[in-house]
Short mmCIF file of C-alpha atoms and ligand atoms in Angstrom, two decimals:
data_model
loop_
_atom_site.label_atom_id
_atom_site.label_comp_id
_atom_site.label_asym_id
_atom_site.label_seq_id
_atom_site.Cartn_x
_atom_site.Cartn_y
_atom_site.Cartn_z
CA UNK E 1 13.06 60.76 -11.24
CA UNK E 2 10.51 63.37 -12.07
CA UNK E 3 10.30 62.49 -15.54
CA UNK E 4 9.27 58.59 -14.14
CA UNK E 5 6.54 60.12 -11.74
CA UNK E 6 5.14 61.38 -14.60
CA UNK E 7 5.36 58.52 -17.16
CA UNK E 8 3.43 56.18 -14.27
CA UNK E 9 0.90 59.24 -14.48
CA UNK E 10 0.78 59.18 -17.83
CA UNK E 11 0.38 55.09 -17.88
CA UNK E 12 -2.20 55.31 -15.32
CA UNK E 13 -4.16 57.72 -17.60
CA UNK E 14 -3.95 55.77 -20.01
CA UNK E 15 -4.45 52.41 -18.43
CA UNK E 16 -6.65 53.53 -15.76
CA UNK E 17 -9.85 53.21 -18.13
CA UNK E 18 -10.04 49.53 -17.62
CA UNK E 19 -12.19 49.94 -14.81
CA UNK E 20 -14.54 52.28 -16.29
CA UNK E 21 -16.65 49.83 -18.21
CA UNK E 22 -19.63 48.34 -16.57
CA UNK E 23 -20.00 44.75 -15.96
CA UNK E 24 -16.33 44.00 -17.95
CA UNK E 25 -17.62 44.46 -21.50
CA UNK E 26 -15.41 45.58 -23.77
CA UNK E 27 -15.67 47.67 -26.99
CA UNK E 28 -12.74 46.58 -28.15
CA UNK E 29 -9.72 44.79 -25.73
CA UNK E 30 -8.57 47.95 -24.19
CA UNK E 31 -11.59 49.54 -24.31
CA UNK E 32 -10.60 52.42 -27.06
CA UNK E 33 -13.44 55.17 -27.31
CA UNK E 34 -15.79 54.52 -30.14
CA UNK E 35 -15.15 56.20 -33.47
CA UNK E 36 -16.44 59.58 -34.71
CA UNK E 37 -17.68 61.02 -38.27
CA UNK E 38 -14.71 62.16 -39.04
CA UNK E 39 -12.51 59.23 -38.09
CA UNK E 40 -14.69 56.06 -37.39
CA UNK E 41 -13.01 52.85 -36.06
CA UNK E 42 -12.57 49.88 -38.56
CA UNK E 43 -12.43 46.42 -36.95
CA UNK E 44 -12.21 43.08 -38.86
CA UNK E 45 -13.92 40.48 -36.90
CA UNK E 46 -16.21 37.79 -36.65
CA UNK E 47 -19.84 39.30 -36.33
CA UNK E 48 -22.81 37.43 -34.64
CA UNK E 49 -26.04 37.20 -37.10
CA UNK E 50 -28.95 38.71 -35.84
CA UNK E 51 -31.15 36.90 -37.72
CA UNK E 52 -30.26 37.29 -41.38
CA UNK E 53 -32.40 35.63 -43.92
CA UNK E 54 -30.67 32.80 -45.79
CA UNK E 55 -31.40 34.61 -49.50
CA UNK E 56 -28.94 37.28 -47.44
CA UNK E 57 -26.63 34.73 -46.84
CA UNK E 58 -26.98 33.64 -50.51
CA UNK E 59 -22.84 33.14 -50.55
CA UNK E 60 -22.23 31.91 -47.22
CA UNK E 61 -21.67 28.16 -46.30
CA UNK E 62 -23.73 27.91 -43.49
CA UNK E 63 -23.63 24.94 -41.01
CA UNK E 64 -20.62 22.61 -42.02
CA UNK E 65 -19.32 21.07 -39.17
CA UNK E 66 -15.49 20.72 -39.52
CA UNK E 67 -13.17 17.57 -38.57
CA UNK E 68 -11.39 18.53 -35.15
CA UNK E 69 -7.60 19.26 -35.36
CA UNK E 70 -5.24 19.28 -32.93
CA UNK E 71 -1.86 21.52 -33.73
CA UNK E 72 0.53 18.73 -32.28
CA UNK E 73 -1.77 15.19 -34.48
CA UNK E 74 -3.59 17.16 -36.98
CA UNK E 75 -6.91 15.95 -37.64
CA UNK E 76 -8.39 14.06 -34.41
CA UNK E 77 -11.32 12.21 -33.79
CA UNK E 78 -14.46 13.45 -34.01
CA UNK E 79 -16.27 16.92 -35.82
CA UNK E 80 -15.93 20.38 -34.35
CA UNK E 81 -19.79 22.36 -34.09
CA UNK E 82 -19.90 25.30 -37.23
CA UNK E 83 -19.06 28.64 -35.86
CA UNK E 84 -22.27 30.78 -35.68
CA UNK E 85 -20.99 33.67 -37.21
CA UNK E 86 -19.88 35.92 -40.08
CA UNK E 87 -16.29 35.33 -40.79
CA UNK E 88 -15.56 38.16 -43.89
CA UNK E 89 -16.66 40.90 -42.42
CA UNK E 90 -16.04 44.62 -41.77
CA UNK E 91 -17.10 46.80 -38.69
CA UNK E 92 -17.10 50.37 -38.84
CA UNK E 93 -18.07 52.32 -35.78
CA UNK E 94 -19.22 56.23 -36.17
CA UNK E 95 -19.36 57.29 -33.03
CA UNK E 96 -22.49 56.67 -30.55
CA UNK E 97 -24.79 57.80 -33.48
CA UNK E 98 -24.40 54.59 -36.34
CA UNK E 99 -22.04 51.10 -36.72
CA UNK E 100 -22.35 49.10 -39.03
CA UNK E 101 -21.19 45.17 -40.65
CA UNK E 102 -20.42 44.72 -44.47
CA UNK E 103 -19.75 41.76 -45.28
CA UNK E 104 -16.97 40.50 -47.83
CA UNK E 105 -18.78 37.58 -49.01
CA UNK E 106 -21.86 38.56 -50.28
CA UNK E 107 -20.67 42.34 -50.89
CA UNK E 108 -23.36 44.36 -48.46
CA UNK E 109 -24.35 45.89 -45.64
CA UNK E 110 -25.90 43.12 -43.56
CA UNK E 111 -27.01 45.12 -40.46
CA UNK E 112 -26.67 48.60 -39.00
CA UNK E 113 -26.99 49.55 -34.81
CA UNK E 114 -26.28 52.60 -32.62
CA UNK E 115 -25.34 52.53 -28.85
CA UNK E 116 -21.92 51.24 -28.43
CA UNK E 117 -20.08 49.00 -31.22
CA UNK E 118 -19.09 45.95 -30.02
CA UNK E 119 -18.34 43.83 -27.00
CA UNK E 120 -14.88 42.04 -28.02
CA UNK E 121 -14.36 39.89 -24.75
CA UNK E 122 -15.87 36.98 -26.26
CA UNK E 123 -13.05 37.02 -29.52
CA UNK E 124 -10.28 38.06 -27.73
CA UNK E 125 -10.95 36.48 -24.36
CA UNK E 126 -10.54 37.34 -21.19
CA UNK E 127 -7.99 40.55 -20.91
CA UNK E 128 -6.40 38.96 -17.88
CA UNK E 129 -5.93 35.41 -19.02
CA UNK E 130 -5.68 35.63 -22.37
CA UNK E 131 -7.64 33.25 -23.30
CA UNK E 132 -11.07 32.96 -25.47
CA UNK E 133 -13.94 30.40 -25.37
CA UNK E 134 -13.03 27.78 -27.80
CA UNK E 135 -15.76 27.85 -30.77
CA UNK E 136 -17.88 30.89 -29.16
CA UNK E 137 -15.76 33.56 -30.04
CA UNK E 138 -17.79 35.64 -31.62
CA UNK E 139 -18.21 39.17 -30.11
CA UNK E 140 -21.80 40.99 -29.43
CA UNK E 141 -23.67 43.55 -30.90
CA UNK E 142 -23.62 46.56 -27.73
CA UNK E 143 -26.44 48.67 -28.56
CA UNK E 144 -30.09 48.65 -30.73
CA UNK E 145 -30.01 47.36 -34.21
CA UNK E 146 -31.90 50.02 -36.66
CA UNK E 147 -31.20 48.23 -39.79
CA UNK E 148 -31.30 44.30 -40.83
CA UNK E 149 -30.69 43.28 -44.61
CA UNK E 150 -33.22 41.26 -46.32
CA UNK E 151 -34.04 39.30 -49.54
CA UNK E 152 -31.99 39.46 -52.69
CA UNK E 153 -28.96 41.71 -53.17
CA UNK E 154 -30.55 45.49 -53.69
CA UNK E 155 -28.52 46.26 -56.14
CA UNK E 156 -29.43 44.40 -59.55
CA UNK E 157 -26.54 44.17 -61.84
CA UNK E 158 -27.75 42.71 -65.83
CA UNK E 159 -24.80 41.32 -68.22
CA UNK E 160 -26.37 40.88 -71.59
CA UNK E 161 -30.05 40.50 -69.78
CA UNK E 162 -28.90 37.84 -66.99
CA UNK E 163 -28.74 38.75 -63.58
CA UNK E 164 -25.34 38.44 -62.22
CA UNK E 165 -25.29 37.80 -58.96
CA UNK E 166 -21.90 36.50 -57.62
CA UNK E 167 -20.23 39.09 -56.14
CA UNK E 168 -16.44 39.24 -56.19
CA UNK E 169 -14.76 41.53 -53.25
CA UNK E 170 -11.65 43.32 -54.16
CA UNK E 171 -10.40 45.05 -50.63
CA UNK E 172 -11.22 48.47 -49.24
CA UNK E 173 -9.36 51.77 -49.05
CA UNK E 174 -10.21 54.61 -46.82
CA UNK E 175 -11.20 57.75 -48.44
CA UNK E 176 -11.39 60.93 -45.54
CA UNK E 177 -11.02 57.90 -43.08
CA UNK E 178 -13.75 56.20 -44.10
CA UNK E 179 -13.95 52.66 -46.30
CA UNK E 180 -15.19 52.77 -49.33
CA UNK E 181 -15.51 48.80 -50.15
CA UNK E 182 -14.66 47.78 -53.94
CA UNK E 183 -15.91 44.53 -55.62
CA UNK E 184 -16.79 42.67 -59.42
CA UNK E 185 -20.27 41.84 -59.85
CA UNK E 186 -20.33 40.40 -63.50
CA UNK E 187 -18.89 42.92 -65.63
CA UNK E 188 -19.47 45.74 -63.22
CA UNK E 189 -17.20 47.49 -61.52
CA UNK E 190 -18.72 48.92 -57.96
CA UNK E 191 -17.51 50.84 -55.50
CA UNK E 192 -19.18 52.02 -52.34
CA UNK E 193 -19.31 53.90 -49.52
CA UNK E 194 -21.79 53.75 -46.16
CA UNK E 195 -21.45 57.25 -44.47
CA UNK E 196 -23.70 58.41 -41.61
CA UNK E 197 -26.90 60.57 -42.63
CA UNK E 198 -27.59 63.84 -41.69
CA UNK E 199 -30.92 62.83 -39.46
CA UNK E 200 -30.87 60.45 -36.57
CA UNK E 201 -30.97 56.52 -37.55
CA UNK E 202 -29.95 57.19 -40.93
CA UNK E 203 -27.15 56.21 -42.81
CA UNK E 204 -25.98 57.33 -46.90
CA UNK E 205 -24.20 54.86 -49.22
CA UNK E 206 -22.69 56.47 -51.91
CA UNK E 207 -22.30 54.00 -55.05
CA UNK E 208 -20.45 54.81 -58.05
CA UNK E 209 -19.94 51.94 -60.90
CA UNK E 210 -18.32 51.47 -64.30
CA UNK E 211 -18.13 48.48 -66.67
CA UNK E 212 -22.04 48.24 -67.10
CA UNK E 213 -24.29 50.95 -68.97
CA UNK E 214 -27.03 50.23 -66.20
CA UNK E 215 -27.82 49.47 -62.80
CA UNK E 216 -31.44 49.08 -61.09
CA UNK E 217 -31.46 49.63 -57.14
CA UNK E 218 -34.24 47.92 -54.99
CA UNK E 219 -34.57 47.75 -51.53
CA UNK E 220 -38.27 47.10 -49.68
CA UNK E 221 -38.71 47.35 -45.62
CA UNK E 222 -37.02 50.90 -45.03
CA UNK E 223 -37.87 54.71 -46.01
CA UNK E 224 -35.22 56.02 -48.82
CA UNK E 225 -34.20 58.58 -50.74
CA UNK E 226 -31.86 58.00 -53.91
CA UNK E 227 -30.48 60.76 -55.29
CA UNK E 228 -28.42 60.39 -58.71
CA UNK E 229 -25.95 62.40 -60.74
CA UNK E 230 -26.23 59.22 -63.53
CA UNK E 231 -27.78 56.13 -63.38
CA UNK E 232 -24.11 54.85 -62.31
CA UNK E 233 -23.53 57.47 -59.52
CA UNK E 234 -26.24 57.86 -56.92
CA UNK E 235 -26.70 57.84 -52.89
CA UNK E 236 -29.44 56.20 -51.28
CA UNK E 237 -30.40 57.60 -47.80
CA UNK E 238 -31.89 54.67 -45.93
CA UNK E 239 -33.85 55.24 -42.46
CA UNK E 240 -33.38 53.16 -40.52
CA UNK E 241 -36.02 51.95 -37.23
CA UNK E 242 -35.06 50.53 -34.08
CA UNK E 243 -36.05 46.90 -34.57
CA UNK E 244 -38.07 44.43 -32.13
CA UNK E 245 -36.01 41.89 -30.92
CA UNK E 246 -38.76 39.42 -32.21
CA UNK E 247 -37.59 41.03 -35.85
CA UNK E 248 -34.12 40.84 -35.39
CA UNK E 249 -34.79 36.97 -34.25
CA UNK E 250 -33.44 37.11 -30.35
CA UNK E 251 -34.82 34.59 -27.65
CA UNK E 252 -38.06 36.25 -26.14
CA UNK E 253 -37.20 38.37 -22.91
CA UNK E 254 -38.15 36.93 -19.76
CA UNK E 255 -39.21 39.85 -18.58
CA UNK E 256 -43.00 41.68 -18.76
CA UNK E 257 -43.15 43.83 -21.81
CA UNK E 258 -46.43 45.32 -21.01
CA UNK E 259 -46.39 47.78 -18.64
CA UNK E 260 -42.90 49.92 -17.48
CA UNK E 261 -41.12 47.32 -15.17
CA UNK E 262 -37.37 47.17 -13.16
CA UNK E 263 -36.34 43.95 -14.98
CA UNK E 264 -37.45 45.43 -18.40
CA UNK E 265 -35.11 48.53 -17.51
CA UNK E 266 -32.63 46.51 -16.35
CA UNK E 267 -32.68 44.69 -19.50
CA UNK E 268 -32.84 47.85 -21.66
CA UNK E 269 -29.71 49.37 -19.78
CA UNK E 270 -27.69 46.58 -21.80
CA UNK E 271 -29.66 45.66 -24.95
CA UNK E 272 -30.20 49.89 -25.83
CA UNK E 273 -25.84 49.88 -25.05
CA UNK E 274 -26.58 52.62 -22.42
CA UNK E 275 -23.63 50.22 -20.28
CA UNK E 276 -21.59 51.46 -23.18
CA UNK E 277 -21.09 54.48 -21.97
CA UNK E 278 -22.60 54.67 -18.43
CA UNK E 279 -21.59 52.66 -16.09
CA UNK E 280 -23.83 51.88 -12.44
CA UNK E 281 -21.16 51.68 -9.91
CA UNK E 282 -20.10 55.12 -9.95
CA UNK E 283 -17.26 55.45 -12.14
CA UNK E 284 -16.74 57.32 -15.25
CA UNK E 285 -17.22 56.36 -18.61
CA UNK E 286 -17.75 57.96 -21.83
CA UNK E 287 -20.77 59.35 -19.79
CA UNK E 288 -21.25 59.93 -16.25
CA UNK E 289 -22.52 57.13 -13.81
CA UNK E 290 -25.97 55.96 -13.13
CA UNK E 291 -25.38 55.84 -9.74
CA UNK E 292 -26.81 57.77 -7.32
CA UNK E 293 -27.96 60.02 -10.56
CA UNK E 294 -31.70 59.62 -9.85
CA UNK E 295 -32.88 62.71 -7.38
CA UNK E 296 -29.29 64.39 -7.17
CA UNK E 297 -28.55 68.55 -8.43
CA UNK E 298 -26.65 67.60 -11.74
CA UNK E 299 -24.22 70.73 -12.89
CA UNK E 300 -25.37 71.50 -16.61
CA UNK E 301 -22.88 73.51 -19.34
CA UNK E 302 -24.07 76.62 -19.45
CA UNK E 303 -26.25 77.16 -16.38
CA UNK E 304 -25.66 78.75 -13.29
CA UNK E 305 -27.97 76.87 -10.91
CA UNK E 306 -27.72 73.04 -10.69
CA UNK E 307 -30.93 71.31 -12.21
CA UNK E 308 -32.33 68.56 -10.04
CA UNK E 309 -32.48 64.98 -11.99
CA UNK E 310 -36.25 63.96 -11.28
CA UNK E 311 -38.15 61.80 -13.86
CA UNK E 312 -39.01 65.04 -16.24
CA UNK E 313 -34.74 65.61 -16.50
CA UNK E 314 -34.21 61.31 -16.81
CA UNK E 315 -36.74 61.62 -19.67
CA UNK E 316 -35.63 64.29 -21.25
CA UNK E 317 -32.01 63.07 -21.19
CA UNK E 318 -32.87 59.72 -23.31
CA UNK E 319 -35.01 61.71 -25.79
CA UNK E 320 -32.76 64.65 -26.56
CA UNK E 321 -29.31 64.17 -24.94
CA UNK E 322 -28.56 68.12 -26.90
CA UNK E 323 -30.78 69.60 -24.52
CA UNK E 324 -29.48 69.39 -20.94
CA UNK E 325 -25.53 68.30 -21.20
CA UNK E 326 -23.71 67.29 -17.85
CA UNK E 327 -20.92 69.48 -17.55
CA UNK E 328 -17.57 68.14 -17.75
CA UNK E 329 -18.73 66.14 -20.72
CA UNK E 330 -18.69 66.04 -24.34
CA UNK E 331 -22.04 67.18 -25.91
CA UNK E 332 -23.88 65.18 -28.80
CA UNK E 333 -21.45 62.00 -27.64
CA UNK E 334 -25.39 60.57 -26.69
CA UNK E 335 -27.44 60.01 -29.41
CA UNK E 336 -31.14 60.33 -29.12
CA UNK E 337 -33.20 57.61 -28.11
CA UNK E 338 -36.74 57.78 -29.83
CA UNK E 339 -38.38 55.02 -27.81
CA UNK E 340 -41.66 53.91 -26.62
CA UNK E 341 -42.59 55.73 -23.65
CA UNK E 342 -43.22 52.16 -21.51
CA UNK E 343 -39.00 51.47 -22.47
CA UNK E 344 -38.45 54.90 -21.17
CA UNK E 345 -40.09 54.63 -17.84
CA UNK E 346 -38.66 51.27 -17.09
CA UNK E 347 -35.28 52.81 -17.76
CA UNK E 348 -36.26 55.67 -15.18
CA UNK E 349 -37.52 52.43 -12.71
CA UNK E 350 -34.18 51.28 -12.73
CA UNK E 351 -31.97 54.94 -12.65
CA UNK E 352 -34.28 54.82 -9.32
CA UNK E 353 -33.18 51.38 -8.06
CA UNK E 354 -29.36 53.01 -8.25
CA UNK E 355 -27.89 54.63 -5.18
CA UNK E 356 -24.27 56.41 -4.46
CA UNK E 357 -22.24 53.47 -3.08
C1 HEC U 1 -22.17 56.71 -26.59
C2 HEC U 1 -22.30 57.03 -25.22
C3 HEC U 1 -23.68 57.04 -24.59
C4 HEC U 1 -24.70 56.13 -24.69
C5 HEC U 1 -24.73 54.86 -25.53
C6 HEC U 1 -25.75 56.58 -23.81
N1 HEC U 1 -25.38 57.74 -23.22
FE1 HEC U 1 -26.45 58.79 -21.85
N2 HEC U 1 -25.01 60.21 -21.81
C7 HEC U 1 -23.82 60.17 -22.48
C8 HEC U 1 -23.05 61.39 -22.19
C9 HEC U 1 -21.69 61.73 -22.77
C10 HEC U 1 -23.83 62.14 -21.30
C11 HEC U 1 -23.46 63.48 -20.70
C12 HEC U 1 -23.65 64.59 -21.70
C13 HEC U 1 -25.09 64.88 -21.94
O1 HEC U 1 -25.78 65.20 -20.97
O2 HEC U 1 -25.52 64.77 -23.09
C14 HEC U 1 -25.07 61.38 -21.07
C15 HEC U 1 -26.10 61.78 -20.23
C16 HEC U 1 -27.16 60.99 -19.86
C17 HEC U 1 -28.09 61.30 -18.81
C18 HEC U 1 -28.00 62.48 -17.86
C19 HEC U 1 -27.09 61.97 -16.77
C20 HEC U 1 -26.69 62.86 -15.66
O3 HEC U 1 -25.67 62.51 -15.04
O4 HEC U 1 -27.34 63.86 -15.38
C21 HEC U 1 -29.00 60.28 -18.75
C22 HEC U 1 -30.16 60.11 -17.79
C23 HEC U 1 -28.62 59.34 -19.77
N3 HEC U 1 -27.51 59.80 -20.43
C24 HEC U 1 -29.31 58.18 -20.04
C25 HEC U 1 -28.94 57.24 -21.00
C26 HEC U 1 -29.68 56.04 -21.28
C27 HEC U 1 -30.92 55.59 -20.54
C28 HEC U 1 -29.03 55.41 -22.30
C29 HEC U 1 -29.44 54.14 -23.01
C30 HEC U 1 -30.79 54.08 -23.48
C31 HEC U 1 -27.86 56.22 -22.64
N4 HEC U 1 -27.84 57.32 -21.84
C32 HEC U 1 -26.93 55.89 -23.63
C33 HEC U 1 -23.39 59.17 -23.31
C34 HEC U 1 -24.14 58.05 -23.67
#
């Protein structure tokens, strides 16, 4: 009897996090907690494009509209729309701090974000009926991109002076839990692996390639560093930037972007994946609830008097999470937001807007 009272505890501890997530997203179907440096989460999916170029798409067949099937009469009348999104591709979630998508198809990174990972409720549908949207099942982005691919491949691989540029993927294995990907590009042989930096917004991939006597690396748009042991071994630490939405090629808000407002808060709250983590209803996520934050004594590791949350604390918080952490929760889960001071004041309009239910 006992030993049941205590599996149903266990269950409910288990289970019990389905309610934690704001406004039923879902970073993966049963809401897992994101990944970490030392063991990040790896997710085959489809991935929405944020606005890739089509030279980064260079592989892809883009657009073909497919004849409609039906499982019982095989093809039926009529053409289904093309699937806006990236079918061969890889996910790989770091914690709060960096995911990213590589893509099997044309052999790169296409895009990096931080915040959250992804929001799976569009692929795998609706946890309680099971079922997904027919042809829109392609998950979103939760969180800020800091990193889009553009132009031409950035790594240049020469067979007897002709650019090669077909790339063929050969799988991935996990090395210390993390995938290094393996492909053919002409005679080369290249392996490589995308590792979180050591600053904020940065991110390290760590190539190593046989088969060809050299390489030439190229990459325009985004601060780096390449360091090499030989020309076929090197890392390249890319910075990345949080990117405009008009950049990463979103619809334009409908919201004022000119001086700190509520709705451009509001809006912030999802697009920055703060709902991630933090949900406005009072429960508790990977971080503690919005509500009723704003104006409350907040308990702080490591200090004996309570610290009262007015705009200087809310500030603080979103620039350097390190500096002030909740008790009762993890530190450096949050990563640092280095935003414009107008994004961080509409963020502290809407924290005001939220009230203990
Ligand atoms: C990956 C999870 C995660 C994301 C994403 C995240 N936070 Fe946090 N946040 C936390 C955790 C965990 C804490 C508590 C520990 C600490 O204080 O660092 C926290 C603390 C805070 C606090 C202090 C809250 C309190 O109860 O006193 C504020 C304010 C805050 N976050 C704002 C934000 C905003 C705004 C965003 C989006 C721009 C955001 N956070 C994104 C995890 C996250």
């Amino acid at each position: 009897m006992k030993s049941k009272i205590l599996f149903a505890l266990a269950m409910l501890a288990l289970f019990g996090s389905h309610s934690l997530m704001a406004e039923d997203r879902y970073i993966t179907l049963d809401n897992k907690p994101l990944g970490t440096p030392e063991k990040p989460l790896v997710l085959r999916t489809y991935f929405p494009d944020p606005g890739l170029g089509r030279e980064v798409l260079a592989n892809h067949d883009l657009g073909f509209r497919a004849r409609k099937y039906s499982p019982g009469k095989g093809d039926v009348e009529g053409l289904e729309d093309p699937i806006r999104g990236i079918p061969g591709a890889i996910g790989v979630n770091f914690g709060a701090g960096l995911s990213y998508c590589w893509d099997a198809t044309e052999c790169r990174l296409l895009f990096a974000w931080q915040g959250g990972f992804l929001d799976m409720l569009n692929y795998w549908g609706d946890p309680e009926s099971g079922r997904r949207k027919s042809n829109g099942y392609i998950p979103d982005l939760v969180g800020p991109l800091i990193y889009l691919a553009r132009g031409s491949h950035p790594l240049a691989v020469f067979d007897d002076f002709v650019e090669s540029n077909s790339p063929v993927f050969k799988g991935y294995r996990l090395i210390d839990n993390v995938p290094e990907f393996e492909y053919t590009q002409g005679k080369a042989h290249i392996r490589v692996r995308i590792v979180p930096g050591s600053e904020p917004m940065t991110f390290v991939k760590q190539y190593s390639i046989s088969g060809v006597e050299e390489v030439a690396y190229l990459e325009s748009g985004y601060k780096q560093k390449v360091e090499s042991k030989d020309p076929l071994n090197f890392s390249v630490t890319v910075t990345g930037r949080l990117l405009s939405e008009s950049e990463s090629g979103e619809l334009a808000p409908d919201y004022s972007t000119e001086k700190p407002n509520l709705e451009w808060g509001k809006a912030l709250y999802t697009q920055l994946g703060c709902l991630a983590c933090h949900s406005t209803d009072g429960t508790r996520g990977h971080g503690p609830s919005f509500a009723g934050t704003f104006g409350s004594k907040r308990k702080i590791t490591g200090l004996e008097e309570p610290v009262l949350a007015d705009e200087t604390y809310i500030v603080e918080s979103i620039k350097d999470p390190m500096a002030k952490v909740v008790d009762g929760f993890p530190p450096g889960y949050m990563p640092p937001y280095p935003i414009p001071d107008e994004q961080i004041q509409s963020l502290v309009l809407f924290l005001q807007t939220l009230k203990n239910e």
